[in-house]
Amino acid sequence: MERLSHFDEEGRSRMVDVSDKSETKRVAIAKGEVKVAPGTLALIKEHKLAKGDVLEVARVAGIMGVKRTPDLIPMCHPLLISGIDLKFNIRDAESIIEIVAIVKITGKTGVEMEALTAVAVAGLTIYDMCKAVDKGIEIGEIKLLKKSGGKSGIYLSDE
Amino acid sequence: MERLSHFDEEGRSRMVDVSDKSETKRVAIAKGEVKVAPGTLALIKEHKLAKGDVLEVARVAGIMGVKRTPDLIPMCHPLLISGIDLKFNIRDAESIIEIVAIVKITGKTGVEMEALTAVAVAGLTIYDMCKAVDKGIEIGEIKLLKKSGGKSGIYLSDE
Amino acid sequence: MERLSHFDEEGRSRMVDVSDKSETKRVAIAKGEVKVAPGTLALIKEHKLAKGDVLEVARVAGIMGVKRTPDLIPMCHPLLISGIDLKFNIRDAESIIEIVAIVKITGKTGVEMEALTAVAVAGLTIYDMCKAVDKGIEIGEIKLLKKSGGKSGIYLSDE
Amino acid sequence: MERLSHFDEEGRSRMVDVSDKSETKRVAIAKGEVKVAPGTLALIKEHKLAKGDVLEVARVAGIMGVKRTPDLIPMCHPLLISGIDLKFNIRDAESIIEIVAIVKITGKTGVEMEALTAVAVAGLTIYDMCKAVDKGIEIGEIKLLKKSGGKSGIYLSDE
Amino acid sequence: MERLSHFDEEGRSRMVDVSDKSETKRVAIAKGEVKVAPGTLALIKEHKLAKGDVLEVARVAGIMGVKRTPDLIPMCHPLLISGIDLKFNIRDAESIIEIVAIVKITGKTGVEMEALTAVAVAGLTIYDMCKAVDKGIEIGEIKLLKKSGGKSGIYLSDE
Amino acid sequence: MERLSHFDEEGRSRMVDVSDKSETKRVAIAKGEVKVAPGTLALIKEHKLAKGDVLEVARVAGIMGVKRTPDLIPMCHPLLISGIDLKFNIRDAESIIEIVAIVKITGKTGVEMEALTAVAVAGLTIYDMCKAVDKGIEIGEIKLLKKSGGKSGIYLSDE
């Protein structure tokens, strides 16, 4: 039967030992969506054309958030992240900002949590910067799109 | 016309000056959902009956996450949080763990971002602790349920 | 019957709500001891007379550790510490460095954990700086000496 | 004779006790300069017209840096910053980017260190983002321009 | 004569250069003890049987504390910890909770400080969660039990 | 034409991918200057002869600051620093404290930013510890002196 790997045989939480895993090149791609009111999206887009830029602040926050992942998620290993890309796709018809984070490493564990944390922190930052004008913002659909490298091979979500 | 309050009149991002706001008792309640596979939910629930407890680790992570909010969200003010509660409701039929965070303060700004960050970090922690057995987990519906205190009065989401 | 205040009525961990506590001037004094080999103590003392100073590095670490307390101890409130003193008493006969930390605040909760964390971090730093020459160092007797301010009045340990 | 206030009467470093200081509205303005090669300045300015923006990343970093001040500077008190503005003036003729930080608080201690840290972190970030094309960048003239609030009254630098 | 390795030939503190040390598999085991009142121990044990769990919160805090070690101890190197186990043994007769931390790495320096920090932070967390009902708690006997890997070979304490 | 490497082809900020760079031994040496009033310098020097030591506190802060570099500078990679030296040269005639930081690593990216951050944080700490007696302190001339290791070879400033 399967066992949650973060617990040992007696059910205690622990940081799983990866001493014997080999270093491989790993990539994780995660996504999430921020649903705002159409008027809020217009404000974000106009600002982008001016000097201020909600999405650029959110991008910086998301990239910095990757580096805080082991401080936030108790059982995550500290990792030497080798690259981070964070993109936003605006889907006007749905009034949604889609966030996509790509995180790369050569290491012993995958970087799913880092990519997901980037998405979450970027999403929270968009929320924060717009909340004065829009209290109904919702962050959702945070999930893994793709993962490669490591023993378990390539994972691709249905999406 | 409305303006995003985190930008000044020339569009530069900044931390909004709250020097002249009065200190009031403020509460924010946020929620989010983690959708897991039914087999994963069963594992979480079984562990709960044993010594390990995914949700207790996630609760600690969420509470600690509140205190990291100003480190994560660029324009958030540092705050003297006075209380945090984090609850999980398991909705078996949908295979969903609902997270609800209640954050309290007596201060000059609201604590929405702190409550939302608690939910996000707790959700990411559940993801991390289950990802070895379930790569299709999705975190969603992160939003504000209620907010009281401060000049803008009480906000209640439709939900 | 008594109940551990960090858990609510259903046994969930939480950060206790202090919204309704009044702000008072509070002081906590904590101590601890680091037992080293006599030769190690001599080295520490000699260095003190030269330019390097194990205890000065430990003092800085202990003072900075106070400010990390809410990041380290899950249920601790963030606090606006107003003063920190950290002293070392060398007890030659026992080959012991005694650490005493005094932490002050005007706030809603006590600062015992901050004073104890100062002692622990200073002790760990002394350990780190001497471990190359002494692997048998022991840190002990970490406890509260005195606490004043707040509803529960003055506490004085027997010591 | 004057004494450095961070040391006590026996010369030990400590965090100065501010328990008895009164809370007043305080503002500190600090500046600094980043001297780059003319070609680097052109690249920064061109990017600004496109989507990327060195100065916007530096602004976010500087604002976040303010909140890390007590983690970086050993004897700094933790503070509830109430507002931060960070501006850049490009002085083309000298090929200099001037950084000005304005930090506000209602509290017991001044915010000079916070304003100076904002300038330093923003300057380091500009350096980091340009260093691939310009290894001769120099950061300088970091100083306090103005300080108001508190017992010592208003300070104005000669500049 | 021996010299404290954290100081250079002129007595200045520094982070010792480990560039030329080879990467080996290293393990450190540290312990500590928390002495509580018998009634406090009973409360902890009862809670364990209910939903709340002082020791599980302390375990999470200790594991997270390992990752903060280089932030707390000035001369510690940042490390890629590969595994952490944290165990509690309750010694009823003495009313003592014994904490044992096992930390693993493949790296250039040992992980004694990480194991000792895990013990200290877990001990402080137990203290924090019980201090409302027990002000006489004492943390002690924090020391290294075993260390292996690296040039200096295996160390075993007498205990 | 040159492009700032922290931006991708569409001008978005990102953490540059270093997955394919090889690990080499790298050293960076940076400097900076703190200009104080002659009376302040005298106080610093007198204290040094007593127990307190502004420069020793600044040294500890600078060394710890190196480890916070990726938390402060958005696009910096987390790195396993292998050694740090921080020296102060007092230039009496000019009333200047010169700070020199030497940082070493075996890794995929250089450590210029780490050495520069050490200098900046040490300089800010000197400022903080002297600001009660000297409001005109200025930090300047922060720049790279030397860099070796990596594909781009050795860099030496004119100085």
XYZ file of N, CA and C in Angstrom, chain E residues 22-122:
303
model
N 36.224 18.065 0.602
C 35.491 17.240 -0.351
C 34.085 16.976 0.170
N 33.174 16.727 -0.766
C 31.797 16.434 -0.403
C 31.702 14.990 0.080
N 31.232 14.795 1.308
C 31.018 13.432 1.784
C 29.646 13.369 2.420
N 29.182 12.148 2.608
C 27.909 11.918 3.273
C 28.124 12.126 4.765
N 27.347 12.989 5.353
C 27.549 13.329 6.754
C 26.239 13.203 7.531
N 26.341 12.787 8.780
C 25.172 12.674 9.647
C 25.533 13.262 11.004
N 24.614 13.999 11.599
C 24.816 14.450 12.981
C 23.559 14.124 13.767
N 23.764 13.649 14.993
C 22.645 13.358 15.891
C 22.847 14.174 17.159
N 21.848 14.991 17.489
C 21.931 15.808 18.697
C 20.728 15.517 19.578
N 20.860 15.845 20.862
C 19.745 15.647 21.781
C 19.592 16.848 22.716
N 18.482 16.855 23.404
C 18.231 17.855 24.427
C 17.076 17.359 25.283
N 16.836 18.038 26.394
C 15.767 17.604 27.285
C 14.933 18.796 27.722
N 13.632 18.586 27.815
C 12.746 19.616 28.347
C 12.115 19.053 29.614
N 12.403 19.696 30.713
C 11.886 19.253 32.017
C 10.634 20.058 32.340
N 9.512 19.390 32.436
C 8.251 20.090 32.733
C 7.684 19.561 34.051
N 6.666 20.246 34.575
C 5.979 19.733 35.761
C 5.178 18.488 35.367
N 5.014 17.541 36.283
C 4.264 16.315 35.946
C 2.870 16.623 35.391
N 2.215 17.637 35.938
C 0.873 17.969 35.453
C 0.901 18.468 34.009
N 1.979 19.166 33.659
C 2.124 19.644 32.281
C 2.310 18.470 31.335
N 3.128 17.512 31.767
C 3.361 16.340 30.924
C 2.054 15.592 30.674
N 1.233 15.522 31.719
C -0.061 14.849 31.571
C -0.922 15.576 30.543
N -0.931 16.913 30.604
C -1.710 17.693 29.633
C -1.210 17.454 28.206
N 0.106 17.431 28.057
C 0.676 17.197 26.725
C 0.233 15.832 26.202
N 0.302 14.852 27.067
C -0.040 13.487 26.637
C -1.527 13.330 26.336
N -2.345 13.984 27.120
C -3.787 13.912 26.844
C -4.122 14.575 25.510
N -3.494 15.708 25.279
C -3.757 16.402 24.022
C -3.380 15.541 22.841
N -2.354 14.792 23.044
C -1.865 13.936 21.978
C -2.932 12.921 21.595
N -3.660 12.556 22.573
C -4.709 11.583 22.324
C -5.912 12.268 21.667
N -6.067 13.547 21.879
C -7.138 14.288 21.216
C -6.583 14.798 19.868
N -7.047 15.914 19.382
C -6.601 16.387 18.075
C -5.326 17.231 18.146
N -5.196 18.027 19.187
C -4.018 18.902 19.291
C -2.810 18.091 19.705
N -1.641 18.581 19.430
C -0.454 17.779 19.700
C 0.753 18.715 19.831
N 1.100 19.051 21.070
C 2.252 19.922 21.334
C 3.492 19.398 20.609
N 3.709 18.118 20.681
C 4.942 17.562 20.121
C 4.956 17.624 18.598
N 3.783 17.499 17.980
C 3.769 17.597 16.512
C 4.076 19.033 16.086
N 3.556 20.033 16.795
C 3.892 21.423 16.477
C 5.391 21.648 16.690
N 5.923 21.105 17.783
C 7.355 21.263 18.068
C 8.204 20.554 17.012
N 7.716 19.440 16.516
C 8.462 18.719 15.487
C 8.545 19.562 14.206
N 7.418 20.114 13.800
C 7.414 20.961 12.597
C 8.347 22.158 12.795
N 8.276 22.774 13.981
C 9.134 23.942 14.263
C 10.611 23.549 14.216
N 10.945 22.401 14.782
C 12.339 21.952 14.797
C 12.857 21.684 13.397
N 12.025 21.047 12.583
C 12.423 20.753 11.193
C 12.613 22.051 10.418
N 11.688 23.012 10.593
C 11.841 24.295 9.918
C 13.048 25.052 10.458
N 13.329 24.891 11.747
C 14.469 25.566 12.374
C 15.800 25.154 11.750
N 15.904 23.881 11.367
C 17.132 23.410 10.707
C 17.449 24.292 9.510
N 16.414 24.631 8.753
C 16.614 25.415 7.536
C 16.959 26.874 7.828
N 16.727 27.339 9.050
C 17.089 28.715 9.424
C 18.469 28.793 10.073
N 19.134 27.671 10.255
C 20.414 27.677 10.983
C 21.397 28.724 10.460
N 21.675 28.789 9.138
C 22.644 29.807 8.686
C 22.156 31.238 8.866
N 20.850 31.437 9.036
C 20.327 32.785 9.329
C 20.539 33.153 10.795
N 20.670 32.140 11.654
C 20.757 32.381 13.097
C 22.190 32.390 13.612
N 23.005 31.479 13.098
C 24.361 31.296 13.616
C 25.316 31.977 12.633
N 25.970 33.064 13.058
C 26.660 33.932 12.088
C 27.655 33.238 11.161
N 28.446 32.313 11.682
C 29.525 31.767 10.859
C 29.166 30.432 10.185
N 27.907 29.988 10.309
C 27.478 28.739 9.656
C 27.347 28.926 8.148
N 27.775 27.906 7.407
C 27.617 27.917 5.954
C 26.183 27.552 5.580
N 25.673 28.129 4.495
C 24.385 27.643 3.974
C 24.591 26.225 3.439
N 23.636 25.340 3.672
C 23.812 23.922 3.336
C 22.560 23.353 2.679
N 22.768 22.333 1.837
C 21.636 21.659 1.203
C 21.287 20.402 1.995
N 20.643 20.598 3.126
C 20.224 19.477 3.992
C 19.464 18.439 3.172
N 19.796 17.161 3.351
C 19.080 16.162 2.557
C 18.051 15.367 3.343
N 18.047 15.463 4.664
C 17.020 14.751 5.419
C 17.043 15.127 6.891
N 15.865 15.149 7.511
C 15.743 15.499 8.938
C 14.727 14.579 9.612
N 15.116 14.002 10.739
C 14.181 13.262 11.597
C 14.235 13.856 12.987
N 13.096 14.003 13.600
C 13.034 14.601 14.935
C 12.121 13.721 15.780
N 12.658 13.183 16.879
C 11.900 12.245 17.702
C 11.801 12.733 19.136
N 10.739 12.375 19.786
C 10.548 12.711 21.201
C 10.401 11.428 22.003
N 11.159 11.324 23.076
C 10.980 10.205 24.010
C 10.491 10.784 25.333
N 9.352 10.350 25.777
C 8.842 10.847 27.054
C 9.348 9.940 28.172
N 10.082 10.558 29.113
C 10.581 9.803 30.272
C 9.727 10.196 31.467
N 8.674 9.423 31.667
C 7.638 9.780 32.654
C 8.188 9.966 34.061
N 9.020 9.051 34.503
C 9.489 9.084 35.892
C 10.164 10.419 36.213
N 10.903 10.955 35.223
C 11.606 12.221 35.453
C 10.811 13.435 34.991
N 9.677 13.205 34.366
C 8.859 14.279 33.786
C 9.665 15.057 32.739
N 10.325 14.318 31.873
C 11.210 14.897 30.863
C 10.797 14.457 29.467
N 10.799 15.413 28.549
C 10.638 15.092 27.127
C 12.024 15.189 26.492
N 12.510 14.058 26.023
C 13.826 14.037 25.379
C 13.626 14.255 23.881
N 14.431 15.134 23.305
C 14.333 15.447 21.880
C 15.588 14.909 21.198
N 15.419 14.166 20.121
C 16.572 13.677 19.355
C 16.407 14.096 17.898
N 17.405 14.760 17.348
C 17.351 15.205 15.950
C 18.459 14.538 15.153
N 18.100 14.022 14.002
C 19.063 13.395 13.089
C 19.026 14.185 11.791
N 20.181 14.745 11.408
C 20.236 15.551 10.191
C 21.275 14.950 9.254
N 20.931 14.875 7.965
C 21.815 14.259 6.963
C 22.116 15.215 5.818
N 23.308 15.045 5.248
C 23.700 15.870 4.119
C 24.797 15.166 3.347
N 24.909 15.500 2.057
C 26.125 15.207 1.311
C 26.727 16.566 1.020
N 27.807 16.901 1.730
C 28.328 18.257 1.598
C 29.727 18.393 2.141
N 30.166 19.645 2.180
C 31.548 19.938 2.558
C 31.730 20.209 4.048
N 30.634 20.417 4.774
C 30.780 20.653 6.208
C 29.758 19.800 6.951
N 30.024 19.613 8.220
C 29.136 18.811 9.037
C 27.836 19.524 9.355
N 26.912 18.795 9.946
C 25.591 19.345 10.235
C 25.274 19.303 11.731
N 26.319 19.407 12.556
C 26.075 19.443 14.006
C 25.184 20.616 14.385
N 25.522 21.811 13.849
C 24.770 22.998 14.262
C 23.306 22.878 13.860
N 23.069 22.241 12.704
C 21.697 22.068 12.245
C 20.930 21.141 13.198
N 21.575 20.056 13.616
C 20.899 19.117 14.526
C 20.659 19.781 15.887
N 21.655 20.517 16.359
C 21.500 21.202 17.657
C 20.425 22.291 17.582
N 20.360 22.993 16.452
C 19.336 24.033 16.295
C 17.939 23.413 16.269
N 17.802 22.271 15.600
C 16.511 21.573 15.592
C 16.065 21.272 17.014
N 16.991 20.782 17.819
C 16.668 20.441 19.209
C 16.274 21.701 19.983
N 17.064 22.775 19.829
C 16.783 24.007 20.574
C 15.422 24.588 20.191
N 15.128 24.640 18.893
C 13.868 25.243 18.451
C 12.672 24.376 18.861
N 12.830 23.062 18.769
C 11.737 22.184 19.226
C 11.528 22.363 20.727
